[in-house]
Amino acid sequence: MPQVQGNVEQEPDSASNFGLETDEGLGCDFHLVDASESGEDSDLESLQPEQDVWDANSDHDDVEEPSVTTKPEPVKITVYKGAGEPVPADQRQWPGPPEGCNPWTPFESSKDFALARWFVESNTSKTKINAYFNCGLSGASTSSFTSGHTLRRQIDYMEPDMAHGSWMAGEADFDGTKETYFYRDVLSVIRYLFRQRSFVDDMVYAPVKVYNQAGERMLSEMHTAEWWWKTQDSLPKGATLVPPVCTSDETHLTNFSGDKKVWPVYMTIGNLPSTVRNKPSRFALVLLAILPIPPKAGVRQTAQEVEQQRTKANILHRVLQAVLKPLQDAGRQGIDILCPDMITRRCFPVLASWLADHPEYTKLFNIRSRSCPVCVVPKEQMGSEYDRLYGERDYSELGRLWKISQNPHTPTAKILAARRQFDRANVKDLVNAF
């Protein structure tokens, strides 16, 4: 069993060390009132001449400046000792690039790379790039690319994990209607995000506990929450937790071409702060999969059509299982990942969050439409003021009941009891990928 490591306390020098901002000052507007125009008696007439004018160049030591309210500064940070340590060179699963590897791959030389970088950063069009080579400006030396099209192809080869060849295709059969879905290797997406050098100053490898001056726990980013700390306790010493964060939304495309829809799934990692992973210009959110859309069902369904809908829902979760399956072994055994600081760490990916709207959650968690995916509040009290707190849903217990109901050797009485518990929880007894 892994041992719980001790803690290291650090005293921050200032609030800026933790991404906190303080107010530099307050802007004030001064309005001069003309008493003669207002038509009311004013005390301005009784003022002495030297008091009538505000001289910005004079000293006003006796003037009390407005107080500035700043954000509470953390006074103590406890870092989880032993998390995020490098993997020794003799224990690494990935020995590194082979000897004699070209660092400019897929370009042949640094000159080709510099030329391609200039074309990209200057937003040169394909037509201009073609004209550059057609006029002989490239010289007599051979180049890795000779046109705008071949340049785009070489750039595509720079990230093989995210190139066109990274997509895999599958087929889901919904009672004779076959739908194709596409997905990437989830571990390749994680490795891609970790090796981005632009994240070297943002990547987090260990959980922390932050306290303010009153001794209260401050929760902000994912690595400051209790979940990361507890999950780190279950990992070996020196391990790095990688919490993937997925988001999905079934999107309606058009009404004029067969009511088309698309169901994309994106993924990022909780090791990046929310200010980084939520910014589109940082490209920290990667398209992971495009799920199949089951065919529509009629409004008035027969018993056979209801059973077909159950089958379609089960197939959808089978697809999710196929997409997320690599996380199971990697979460138990760990994988070596080259991080932005060029250090190899033993990482354990554990799915941490899934961001979606309520209709999406009803499909992902197999709950009924008028149900809460978090707690067991009755549907009659949803949307109203509550006078009590309801407990959280125990999905692990629901999974155990589902296995009992699907076992052919289970007595009928236990199967019926399990289904009654599903009905009371407003959960459908279907396959769940999670």
Tab-separated table of N, CA and C in Angstrom, residues 12 25 53 86 100 108 115 135 165 170 200 207 210 226 233 247 315 334 359 363 382 387 394 402 408 411 419:
chain	number	residue	atom	x	y	z
A	12	PRO	N	4.631	32.362	1.303
A	12	PRO	CA	4.687	33.152	0.080
A	12	PRO	C	5.276	34.524	0.340
A	25	GLY	N	-5.305	51.239	-6.900
A	25	GLY	CA	-5.896	52.456	-6.387
A	25	GLY	C	-7.335	52.566	-6.836
A	53	VAL	N	-10.201	76.658	-4.086
A	53	VAL	CA	-9.507	76.068	-5.224
A	53	VAL	C	-8.728	74.847	-4.762
A	86	PRO	N	10.665	13.510	-10.785
A	86	PRO	CA	11.143	12.928	-12.053
A	86	PRO	C	11.379	11.428	-11.927
A	100	GLY	N	21.355	10.404	-33.183
A	100	GLY	CA	21.373	10.906	-34.549
A	100	GLY	C	20.040	11.395	-35.051
A	108	GLU	N	14.236	19.160	-43.164
A	108	GLU	CA	15.567	18.578	-43.325
A	108	GLU	C	16.646	19.368	-42.589
A	115	LEU	N	12.445	29.050	-42.610
A	115	LEU	CA	11.640	29.554	-43.721
A	115	LEU	C	10.164	29.228	-43.520
A	135	CYS	N	9.531	31.371	-58.769
A	135	CYS	CA	10.485	32.399	-59.205
A	135	CYS	C	11.935	32.031	-58.911
A	165	GLY	N	-3.756	11.542	-39.531
A	165	GLY	CA	-3.588	10.117	-39.280
A	165	GLY	C	-3.859	9.707	-37.852
A	170	GLY	N	-14.709	4.063	-36.053
A	170	GLY	CA	-15.483	2.923	-35.583
A	170	GLY	C	-16.887	2.984	-36.152
A	200	VAL	N	5.143	25.546	-19.961
A	200	VAL	CA	6.196	25.221	-18.987
A	200	VAL	C	6.017	26.004	-17.691
A	207	PRO	N	-0.551	18.592	-5.688
A	207	PRO	CA	-1.632	19.341	-5.039
A	207	PRO	C	-1.099	20.224	-3.918
A	210	VAL	N	-4.017	25.844	0.393
A	210	VAL	CA	-3.776	27.272	0.573
A	210	VAL	C	-4.685	27.785	1.678
A	226	GLU	N	-9.675	19.244	-2.278
A	226	GLU	CA	-9.397	18.067	-1.450
A	226	GLU	C	-9.337	16.796	-2.288
A	233	ASP	N	-2.943	10.459	-2.366
A	233	ASP	CA	-2.604	9.496	-1.305
A	233	ASP	C	-2.637	8.058	-1.799
A	247	THR	N	-15.458	17.630	-22.019
A	247	THR	CA	-16.657	18.428	-22.221
A	247	THR	C	-17.296	18.026	-23.538
A	315	ILE	N	-25.500	1.086	-26.719
A	315	ILE	CA	-24.450	1.164	-27.748
A	315	ILE	C	-23.660	2.448	-27.596
A	334	GLY	N	0.255	3.587	-14.529
A	334	GLY	CA	1.024	4.801	-14.793
A	334	GLY	C	1.754	4.729	-16.127
A	359	PRO	N	-29.401	18.222	-20.446
A	359	PRO	CA	-29.772	17.138	-21.383
A	359	PRO	C	-28.613	16.195	-21.687
A	363	LYS	N	-28.042	11.722	-20.647
A	363	LYS	CA	-27.554	10.639	-21.505
A	363	LYS	C	-26.279	10.012	-20.946
A	382	MET	N	-37.737	19.785	-7.683
A	382	MET	CA	-36.719	20.445	-8.502
A	382	MET	C	-37.219	21.807	-8.949
A	387	ASP	N	-36.130	22.876	1.737
A	387	ASP	CA	-35.983	23.039	3.180
A	387	ASP	C	-35.087	21.973	3.782
A	394	ASP	N	-24.950	7.832	-5.320
A	394	ASP	CA	-23.869	6.852	-5.184
A	394	ASP	C	-23.847	6.014	-6.464
A	402	TRP	N	-26.523	-2.739	-11.017
A	402	TRP	CA	-26.697	-3.043	-12.430
A	402	TRP	C	-26.061	-4.390	-12.782
A	408	PRO	N	-27.246	-13.491	-15.253
A	408	PRO	CA	-28.331	-14.470	-15.497
A	408	PRO	C	-28.546	-15.430	-14.334
A	411	PRO	N	-31.116	-14.470	-8.676
A	411	PRO	CA	-32.539	-14.795	-8.481
A	411	PRO	C	-33.443	-13.648	-8.943
A	419	ARG	N	-34.130	-3.332	-9.708
A	419	ARG	CA	-34.837	-2.448	-10.640
A	419	ARG	C	-35.714	-1.446	-9.896
